[in-house]
Amino acid sequence: MSAVIQSIDTLLVDLPTIRPHQLSMTTMACQTLVIVRLRDSDGIEGLGEGTTIGGLAYGPESPESIKRNIDTYLAPLLIGQEACNVNALRARLNRHARGNMIAKSALETALLDAQGKRLGLSVAELLGGARQTHLPVLWTLASGDTQKDIDEAELRLEQRRHCDFKLKIGARGVDQDVAHVAAIKAALGDRASVRVDVNQAWDETSAVRGIHALQEAGIELIEQPIPAREHAGLVRLANRFRVPMLADEAVQDARDGLDLIGAGFSGAFALKIAKAGGPLGAIELGRLAQTAGIGLYGGTLLEGTIGTAASLHAWATLGEMAWGTEMFGPLLLKDDIVAEPLNFHDFGADLPTGPGLGVTLDEDKLAHYSRK
Ligand code: MUC
Ligand code: MG
């Protein structure tokens, strides 16, 4: 079987969110998807997607830089190459281009989608096989208003859509944030697991004060309380508190994972295809964590359906994750660009069935939401 990569097109797709999504670094009213359409000489098309949060608010790649860097540098490295060997193509991208992990993730997703379609296998099957077909999915409460967040959580519980909630904090003072989180936990009680994501907003002293109060309030997991590069501080916090720490921005890929494990970190790692340059790198980090006894969490960079499906296929190969997943991205968006949305029910999402990602585009919607 052989095919050559013929063309790679990228599109910026702007989709409004269902409500403002308030995070420590920005408030989102819209999400921009960078959609990749890769076509091979045998007529097969692979789909990929890259997203970030709030332009340059979250990290060094913006939707516009992802598109430009794929168009100018990364696509030319792939065009004309044999399409079937994703490992070799991934190595080629990494050899010739540094960083740009979200752009690489979008391309790797498209390569896997195309190869799965070619072989008649789902991406999870291509990656060795799924160990779960319905994955737990939490919901993020980030309206910025305590009562609205409680009402939203009650609705999600009633719909049996989510029973785990992550609260985005760090935009306000520590005491205000703690009061907000404690009020939500008190309202939901034992009916829901409540976790927080500080998105690097605290220094270590504030973190000690904040985490102590959050632990007392019954919060179950503390995500990235301090800046990404402060590995030693994160290890100190993990050793100091009973409530576990979840490393997110601190652990991009297996290299970071090894550093944290070597420094004595205990707790959990958030895997994201966008951080690790695609599903293969995220699985490498996942396997390392499993070997070291670190809990797993399937993370999102608020991808739409294509990136979310790619992540679900990757997480499914890892077996049960101690902290479930947050693959709710498509539910935060007012509309979708795929023909059949993912199926969210009973506190989780079904793994789409193949071939490839198991996702097809709605061409009218894609045209409607694409940036002109
Ligand atoms: C992050 O930092 O975890 C995940 C959920 C959400 O609302 O933002 C993301 C990114
Ligand atoms: Mg996070």
mmCIF file of N, CA, C and O and ligand atoms in Angstrom, residues 21 23 53 58 140 166 168 197 199 223 248-249 272 300-302 326 328, ligand 1:
data_model
loop_
_atom_site.group_PDB
_atom_site.id
_atom_site.type_symbol
_atom_site.label_atom_id
_atom_site.label_comp_id
_atom_site.label_asym_id
_atom_site.label_seq_id
_atom_site.Cartn_x
_atom_site.Cartn_y
_atom_site.Cartn_z
ATOM 1 N N HIS A 21 -16.352 32.493 28.781
ATOM 2 C CA HIS A 21 -15.593 31.469 29.507
ATOM 3 C C HIS A 21 -14.408 32.176 30.152
ATOM 4 O O HIS A 21 -13.445 32.549 29.483
ATOM 5 N N LEU A 23 -11.185 32.632 32.350
ATOM 6 C CA LEU A 23 -10.003 31.917 32.843
ATOM 7 C C LEU A 23 -9.058 32.930 33.480
ATOM 8 O O LEU A 23 -9.261 34.143 33.340
ATOM 9 N N ILE A 53 -5.987 28.982 23.430
ATOM 10 C CA ILE A 53 -6.982 29.715 24.211
ATOM 11 C C ILE A 53 -6.638 31.190 24.192
ATOM 12 O O ILE A 53 -5.539 31.583 24.601
ATOM 13 N N TYR A 58 -2.550 32.079 26.229
ATOM 14 C CA TYR A 58 -2.241 30.799 26.878
ATOM 15 C C TYR A 58 -0.803 30.350 26.639
ATOM 16 O O TYR A 58 -0.168 29.790 27.522
ATOM 17 N N THR A 140 -16.449 22.345 32.770
ATOM 18 C CA THR A 140 -15.782 23.478 33.417
ATOM 19 C C THR A 140 -16.781 24.594 33.688
ATOM 20 O O THR A 140 -17.490 25.037 32.779
ATOM 21 N N LYS A 166 -14.852 21.347 37.026
ATOM 22 C CA LYS A 166 -13.568 22.041 37.230
ATOM 23 C C LYS A 166 -13.881 23.528 37.240
ATOM 24 O O LYS A 166 -14.579 24.021 36.354
ATOM 25 N N LYS A 168 -12.491 27.378 37.096
ATOM 26 C CA LYS A 168 -11.343 28.147 36.642
ATOM 27 C C LYS A 168 -11.157 29.319 37.600
ATOM 28 O O LYS A 168 -12.056 30.177 37.709
ATOM 29 N N ASP A 197 -8.706 24.787 38.579
ATOM 30 C CA ASP A 197 -7.539 25.014 37.718
ATOM 31 C C ASP A 197 -7.137 26.472 37.881
ATOM 32 O O ASP A 197 -7.908 27.387 37.565
ATOM 33 N N ASN A 199 -4.396 27.775 36.496
ATOM 34 C CA ASN A 199 -3.679 28.217 35.284
ATOM 35 C C ASN A 199 -2.480 29.112 35.611
ATOM 36 O O ASN A 199 -2.344 30.207 35.064
ATOM 37 N N GLU A 223 -5.213 22.018 40.036
ATOM 38 C CA GLU A 223 -4.480 21.997 38.765
ATOM 39 C C GLU A 223 -3.606 23.235 38.616
ATOM 40 O O GLU A 223 -4.076 24.363 38.762
ATOM 41 N N ASP A 248 -0.353 20.581 34.694
ATOM 42 C CA ASP A 248 -0.861 20.790 33.332
ATOM 43 C C ASP A 248 0.203 21.515 32.498
ATOM 44 O O ASP A 248 1.000 20.876 31.821
ATOM 45 N N GLU A 249 0.268 22.843 32.579
ATOM 46 C CA GLU A 249 1.265 23.559 31.771
ATOM 47 C C GLU A 249 2.691 23.089 32.092
ATOM 48 O O GLU A 249 3.590 23.207 31.251
ATOM 49 N N LYS A 272 -2.421 16.379 26.910
ATOM 50 C CA LYS A 272 -3.124 17.117 25.849
ATOM 51 C C LYS A 272 -2.393 16.845 24.552
ATOM 52 O O LYS A 272 -1.160 17.004 24.505
ATOM 53 N N THR A 300 -7.924 19.019 27.578
ATOM 54 C CA THR A 300 -8.327 19.688 26.341
ATOM 55 C C THR A 300 -7.695 21.065 26.259
ATOM 56 O O THR A 300 -7.437 21.697 27.299
ATOM 57 N N LEU A 301 -7.456 21.530 25.074
ATOM 58 C CA LEU A 301 -7.144 22.944 24.864
ATOM 59 C C LEU A 301 -8.361 23.560 24.181
ATOM 60 O O LEU A 301 -8.249 24.386 23.280
ATOM 61 N N LEU A 302 -9.526 23.098 24.636
ATOM 62 C CA LEU A 302 -10.822 23.549 24.127
ATOM 63 C C LEU A 302 -10.917 23.342 22.613
ATOM 64 O O LEU A 302 -11.336 24.242 21.870
ATOM 65 N N GLU A 326 -11.594 15.813 30.298
ATOM 66 C CA GLU A 326 -12.356 17.069 30.188
ATOM 67 C C GLU A 326 -12.641 17.349 28.713
ATOM 68 O O GLU A 326 -12.551 18.497 28.266
ATOM 69 N N PHE A 328 -14.838 18.209 26.769
ATOM 70 C CA PHE A 328 -16.160 18.827 26.563
ATOM 71 C C PHE A 328 -16.128 19.954 25.542
ATOM 72 O O PHE A 328 -17.151 20.612 25.314
HETATM 73 C C1 MUC B 1 -6.612 24.169 30.795
HETATM 74 O O1 MUC B 1 -5.763 24.891 31.228
HETATM 75 O O2 MUC B 1 -6.800 23.137 31.385
HETATM 76 C C2 MUC B 1 -9.382 23.129 29.902
HETATM 77 C C3 MUC B 1 -10.644 23.410 30.276
HETATM 78 C C4 MUC B 1 -10.825 24.785 30.180
HETATM 79 O O3 MUC B 1 -11.818 25.422 30.438
HETATM 80 O O4 MUC B 1 -9.656 25.332 29.764
HETATM 81 C C5 MUC B 1 -8.767 24.312 29.431
HETATM 82 C C6 MUC B 1 -7.331 24.536 29.531
#
